[in-house]
Short mmCIF file of C-alpha atoms and ligand atoms in Angstrom, two decimals:
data_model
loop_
_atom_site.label_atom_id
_atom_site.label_comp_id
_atom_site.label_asym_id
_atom_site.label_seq_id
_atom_site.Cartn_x
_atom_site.Cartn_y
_atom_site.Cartn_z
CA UNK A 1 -41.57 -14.86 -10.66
CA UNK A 2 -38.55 -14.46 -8.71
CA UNK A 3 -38.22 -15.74 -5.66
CA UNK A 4 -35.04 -15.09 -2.90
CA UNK A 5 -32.79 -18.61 -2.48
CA UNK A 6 -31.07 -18.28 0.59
CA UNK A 7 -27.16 -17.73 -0.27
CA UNK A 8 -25.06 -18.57 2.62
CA UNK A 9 -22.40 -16.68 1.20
CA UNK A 10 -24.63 -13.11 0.90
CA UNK A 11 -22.99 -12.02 4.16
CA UNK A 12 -19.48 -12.31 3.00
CA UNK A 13 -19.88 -10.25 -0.18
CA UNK A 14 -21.87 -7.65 2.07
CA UNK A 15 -18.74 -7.40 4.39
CA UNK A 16 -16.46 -7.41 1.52
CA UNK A 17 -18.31 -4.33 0.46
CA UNK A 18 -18.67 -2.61 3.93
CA UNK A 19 -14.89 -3.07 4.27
CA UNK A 20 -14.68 -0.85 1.04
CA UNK A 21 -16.48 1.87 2.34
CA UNK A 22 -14.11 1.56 5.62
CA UNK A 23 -10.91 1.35 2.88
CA UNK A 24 -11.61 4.55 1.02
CA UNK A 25 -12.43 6.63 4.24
CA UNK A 26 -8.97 5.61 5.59
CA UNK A 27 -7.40 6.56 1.96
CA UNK A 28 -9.37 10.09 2.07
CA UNK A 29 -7.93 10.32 5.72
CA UNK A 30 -4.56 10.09 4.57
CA UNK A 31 -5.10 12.47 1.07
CA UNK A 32 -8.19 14.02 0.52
CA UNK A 33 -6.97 13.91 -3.41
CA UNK A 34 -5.75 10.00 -3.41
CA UNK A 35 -8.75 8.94 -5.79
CA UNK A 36 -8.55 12.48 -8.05
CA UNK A 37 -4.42 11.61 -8.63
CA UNK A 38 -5.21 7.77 -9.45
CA UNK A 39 -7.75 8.63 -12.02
CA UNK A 40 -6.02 10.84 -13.63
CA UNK A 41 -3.33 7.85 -15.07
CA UNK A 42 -1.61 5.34 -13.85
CA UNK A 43 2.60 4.64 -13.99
CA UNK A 44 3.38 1.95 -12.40
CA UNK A 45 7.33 1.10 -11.83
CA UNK A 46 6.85 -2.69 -12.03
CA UNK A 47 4.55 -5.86 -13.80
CA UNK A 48 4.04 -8.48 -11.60
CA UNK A 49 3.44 -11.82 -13.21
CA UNK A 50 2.55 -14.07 -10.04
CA UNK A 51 0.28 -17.14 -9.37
CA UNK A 52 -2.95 -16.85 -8.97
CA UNK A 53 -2.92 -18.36 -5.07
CA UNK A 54 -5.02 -16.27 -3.48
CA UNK A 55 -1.86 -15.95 -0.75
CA UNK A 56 0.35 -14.49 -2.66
CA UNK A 57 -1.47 -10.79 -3.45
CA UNK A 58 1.34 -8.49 -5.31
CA UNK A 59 0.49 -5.13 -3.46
CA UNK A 60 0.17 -6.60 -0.35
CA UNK A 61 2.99 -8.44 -0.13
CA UNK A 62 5.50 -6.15 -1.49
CA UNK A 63 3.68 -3.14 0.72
CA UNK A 64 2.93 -1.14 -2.52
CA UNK A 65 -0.63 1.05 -3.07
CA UNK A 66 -2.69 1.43 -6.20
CA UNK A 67 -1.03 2.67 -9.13
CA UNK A 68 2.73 0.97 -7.93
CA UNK A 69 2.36 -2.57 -9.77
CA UNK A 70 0.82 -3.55 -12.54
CA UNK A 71 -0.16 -7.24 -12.38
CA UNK A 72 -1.01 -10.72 -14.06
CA UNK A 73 -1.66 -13.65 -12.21
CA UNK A 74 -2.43 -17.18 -13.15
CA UNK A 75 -1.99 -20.49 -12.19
CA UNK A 76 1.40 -21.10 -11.09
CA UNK A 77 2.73 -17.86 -13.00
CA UNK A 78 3.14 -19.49 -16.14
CA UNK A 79 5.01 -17.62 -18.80
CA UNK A 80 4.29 -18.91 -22.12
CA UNK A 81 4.78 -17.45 -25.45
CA UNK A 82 1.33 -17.83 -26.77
CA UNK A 83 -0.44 -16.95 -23.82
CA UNK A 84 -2.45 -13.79 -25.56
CA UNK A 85 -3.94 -12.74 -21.96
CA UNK A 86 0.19 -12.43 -20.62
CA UNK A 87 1.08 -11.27 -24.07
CA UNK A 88 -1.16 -8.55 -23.95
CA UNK A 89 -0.52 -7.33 -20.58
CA UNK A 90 3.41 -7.69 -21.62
CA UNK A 91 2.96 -5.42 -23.89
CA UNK A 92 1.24 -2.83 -22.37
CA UNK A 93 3.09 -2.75 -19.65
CA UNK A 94 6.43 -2.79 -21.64
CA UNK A 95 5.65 -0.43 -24.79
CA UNK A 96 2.63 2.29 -23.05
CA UNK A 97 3.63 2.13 -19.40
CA UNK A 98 7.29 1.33 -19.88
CA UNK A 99 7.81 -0.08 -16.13
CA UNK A 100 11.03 -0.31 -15.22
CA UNK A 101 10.84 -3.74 -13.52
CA UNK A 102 9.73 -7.09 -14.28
CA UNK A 103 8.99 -9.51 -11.57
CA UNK A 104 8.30 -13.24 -11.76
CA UNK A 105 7.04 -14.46 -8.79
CA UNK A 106 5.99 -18.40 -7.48
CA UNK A 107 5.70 -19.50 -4.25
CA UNK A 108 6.31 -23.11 -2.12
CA UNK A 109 3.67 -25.04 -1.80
CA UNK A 110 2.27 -24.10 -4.95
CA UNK A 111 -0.96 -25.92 -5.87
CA UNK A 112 -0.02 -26.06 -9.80
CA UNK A 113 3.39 -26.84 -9.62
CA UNK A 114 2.51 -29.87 -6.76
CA UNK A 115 -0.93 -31.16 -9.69
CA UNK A 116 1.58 -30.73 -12.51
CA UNK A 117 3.61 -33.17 -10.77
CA UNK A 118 1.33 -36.07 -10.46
CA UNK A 119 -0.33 -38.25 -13.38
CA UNK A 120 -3.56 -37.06 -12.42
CA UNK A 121 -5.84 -36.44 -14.92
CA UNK A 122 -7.47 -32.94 -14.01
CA UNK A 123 -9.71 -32.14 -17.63
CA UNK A 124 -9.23 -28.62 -19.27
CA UNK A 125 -6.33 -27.73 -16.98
CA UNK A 126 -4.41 -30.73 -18.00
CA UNK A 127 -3.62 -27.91 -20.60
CA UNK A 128 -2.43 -25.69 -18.44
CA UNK A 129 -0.40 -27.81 -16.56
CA UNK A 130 1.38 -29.12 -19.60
CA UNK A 131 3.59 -26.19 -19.56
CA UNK A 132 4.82 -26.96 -16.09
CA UNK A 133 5.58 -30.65 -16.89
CA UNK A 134 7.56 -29.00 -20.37
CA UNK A 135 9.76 -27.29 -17.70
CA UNK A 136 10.20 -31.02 -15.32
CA UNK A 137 11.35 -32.35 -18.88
CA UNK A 138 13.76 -29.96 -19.64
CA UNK A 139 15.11 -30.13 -16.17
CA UNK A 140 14.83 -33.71 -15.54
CA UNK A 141 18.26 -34.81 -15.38
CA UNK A 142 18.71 -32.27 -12.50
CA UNK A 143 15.78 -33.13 -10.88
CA UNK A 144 16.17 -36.63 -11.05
CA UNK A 145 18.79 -35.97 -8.46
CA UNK A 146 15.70 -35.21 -5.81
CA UNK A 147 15.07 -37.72 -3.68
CA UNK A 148 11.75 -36.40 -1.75
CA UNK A 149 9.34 -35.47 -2.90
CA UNK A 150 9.20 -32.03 -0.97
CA UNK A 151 12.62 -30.41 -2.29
CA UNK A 152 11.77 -32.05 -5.69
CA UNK A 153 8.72 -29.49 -5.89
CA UNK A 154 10.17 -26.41 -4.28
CA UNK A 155 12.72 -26.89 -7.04
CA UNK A 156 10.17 -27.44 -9.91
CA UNK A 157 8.85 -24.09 -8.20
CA UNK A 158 12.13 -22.56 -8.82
CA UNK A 159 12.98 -23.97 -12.17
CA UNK A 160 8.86 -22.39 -13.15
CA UNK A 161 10.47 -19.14 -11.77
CA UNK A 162 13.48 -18.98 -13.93
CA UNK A 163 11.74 -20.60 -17.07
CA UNK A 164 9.46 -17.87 -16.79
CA UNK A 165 11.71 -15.11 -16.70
CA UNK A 166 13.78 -16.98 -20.09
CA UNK A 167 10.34 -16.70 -21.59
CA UNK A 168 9.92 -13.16 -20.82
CA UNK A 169 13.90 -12.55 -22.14
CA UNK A 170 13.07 -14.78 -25.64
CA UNK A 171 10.00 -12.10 -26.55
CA UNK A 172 10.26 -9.44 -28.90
CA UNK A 173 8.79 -7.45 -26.34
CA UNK A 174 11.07 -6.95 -23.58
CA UNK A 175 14.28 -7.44 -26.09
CA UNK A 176 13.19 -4.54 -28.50
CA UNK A 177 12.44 -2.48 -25.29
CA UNK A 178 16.05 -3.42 -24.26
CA UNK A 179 17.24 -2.37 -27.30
CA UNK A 180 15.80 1.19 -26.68
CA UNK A 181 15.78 2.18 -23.28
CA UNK A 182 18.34 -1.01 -21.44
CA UNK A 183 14.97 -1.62 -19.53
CA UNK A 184 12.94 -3.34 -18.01
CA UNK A 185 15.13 -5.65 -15.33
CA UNK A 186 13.55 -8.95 -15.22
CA UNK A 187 13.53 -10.47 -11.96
CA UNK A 188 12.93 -14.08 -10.16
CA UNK A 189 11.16 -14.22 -6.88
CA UNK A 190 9.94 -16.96 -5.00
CA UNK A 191 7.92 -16.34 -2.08
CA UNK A 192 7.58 -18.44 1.24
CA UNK A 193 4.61 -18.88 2.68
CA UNK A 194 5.71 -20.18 5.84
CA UNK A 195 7.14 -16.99 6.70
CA UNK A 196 6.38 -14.82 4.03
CA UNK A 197 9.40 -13.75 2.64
CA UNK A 198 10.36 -13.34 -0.72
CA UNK A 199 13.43 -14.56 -1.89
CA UNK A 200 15.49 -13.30 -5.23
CA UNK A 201 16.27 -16.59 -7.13
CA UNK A 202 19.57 -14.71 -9.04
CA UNK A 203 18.41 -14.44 -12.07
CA UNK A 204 17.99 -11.10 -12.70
CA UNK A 205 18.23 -10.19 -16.66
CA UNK A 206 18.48 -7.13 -18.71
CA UNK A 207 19.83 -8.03 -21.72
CA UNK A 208 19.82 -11.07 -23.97
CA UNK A 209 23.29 -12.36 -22.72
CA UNK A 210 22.05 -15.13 -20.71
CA UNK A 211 19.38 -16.93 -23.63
CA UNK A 212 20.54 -18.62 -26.32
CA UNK A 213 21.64 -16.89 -29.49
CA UNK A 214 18.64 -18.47 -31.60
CA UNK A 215 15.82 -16.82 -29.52
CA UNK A 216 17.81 -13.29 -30.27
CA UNK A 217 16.32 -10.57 -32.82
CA UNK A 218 17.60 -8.35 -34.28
CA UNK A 219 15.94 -4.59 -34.64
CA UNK A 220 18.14 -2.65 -36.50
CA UNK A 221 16.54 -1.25 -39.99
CO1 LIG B 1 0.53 -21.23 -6.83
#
């Protein structure tokens, strides 16, 4: 026997689908063909590896349409080498789709960064948020220089950023696919949510000259 539980929530998912319907009329309206050309392949110029914040949507955003970004989000856009799920997407993205752009993008005010920050003791993503306390340590002398608390986060939000793009430069990945074809171009972007503009943090990368010599490889055989 079944029997119906009221779900107060019913009516959102029913809007979320009526707004669909509403969605793909206006993208017929525009081309009749825009659903034929997207399922006939993707290319997408640029990964996007961005938190997971659900203020902070890549296409939106950056005012690109289906089939411009390809994208992988997670808490606090955390890069980390043994990370299968970003691995995997890396890869694709690098070797099949060979975009042409990398971005890294946080944002102020970022939940993760602000829980990585405290002692609190959160269960499995404790785990998670190990990673962003491995980047406070490796920047603490900097940061010990903070005073408040506010600038000392919007820097750990930077210092995520560029730690994440490092991780992305250290992979066999993106430095055999430099080795090729001199792309992709990783970038750093943090966006502000206060007025929601995104902001290049300078370090843009496409070649190994800016990580240390013992995270180089060497692809010549
Ligand atoms: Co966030």
């Amino acid at each position: 026997m079944t029997e119906k539980t009221h779900d107060p929530h019913a009516d959102i998912a029913e809007v979320l689908l009526e707004r669909n319907k509403a969605w793909v009329a206006e993208q017929l309206a525009g081309d009749p063909d825009y659903f034929k050309k997207l399922a006939e392949g993707q290319s997408p110029h640029s990964l996007w590896i961005g938190c997971a914040d659900s203020r902070v949507p890549a296409n939106v955003i950056t005012g690109t349409r289906s089939g411009d970004i390809f994208v992988h989000r997670n808490i606090a856009n955390v890069v980390v080498h043994d990370d299968l799920n970003m691995l995997s997407v890396l890869q694709f993205a690098v070797e099949v789709l060979k975009v042409q752009h990398i971005i890294v993008c946080g944002h102020y005010g970022c939940g993760g960064i602000k829980a990585a920050l405290t002692h609190q003791n959160l269960g499995l993503i404790n785990k998670w948020l190990r990673y962003i306390k491995d980047v406070y340590r490796l920047h603490e002398r900097e940061l010990a220089a903070y005073t408040d608390g506010d600038s000392l986060e919007r820097r750990m939000v930077e210092l995520n950023i560029i730690e994440g793009v490092r991780g992305l430069a250290k992979t066999s990945i993106v430095q055999h696919a430099w080795a090729e074809r001199g792309s992709p171009v990783l970038h750093g972007w943090v966006y502000d949510l206060s007025d929601g503009i995104l902001r290049d943090l300078g370090v843009t990368m496409s070649d190994t000259g800016r990580i240390e010599d013992i995270y180089k490889y060497n692809f010549d055989e």
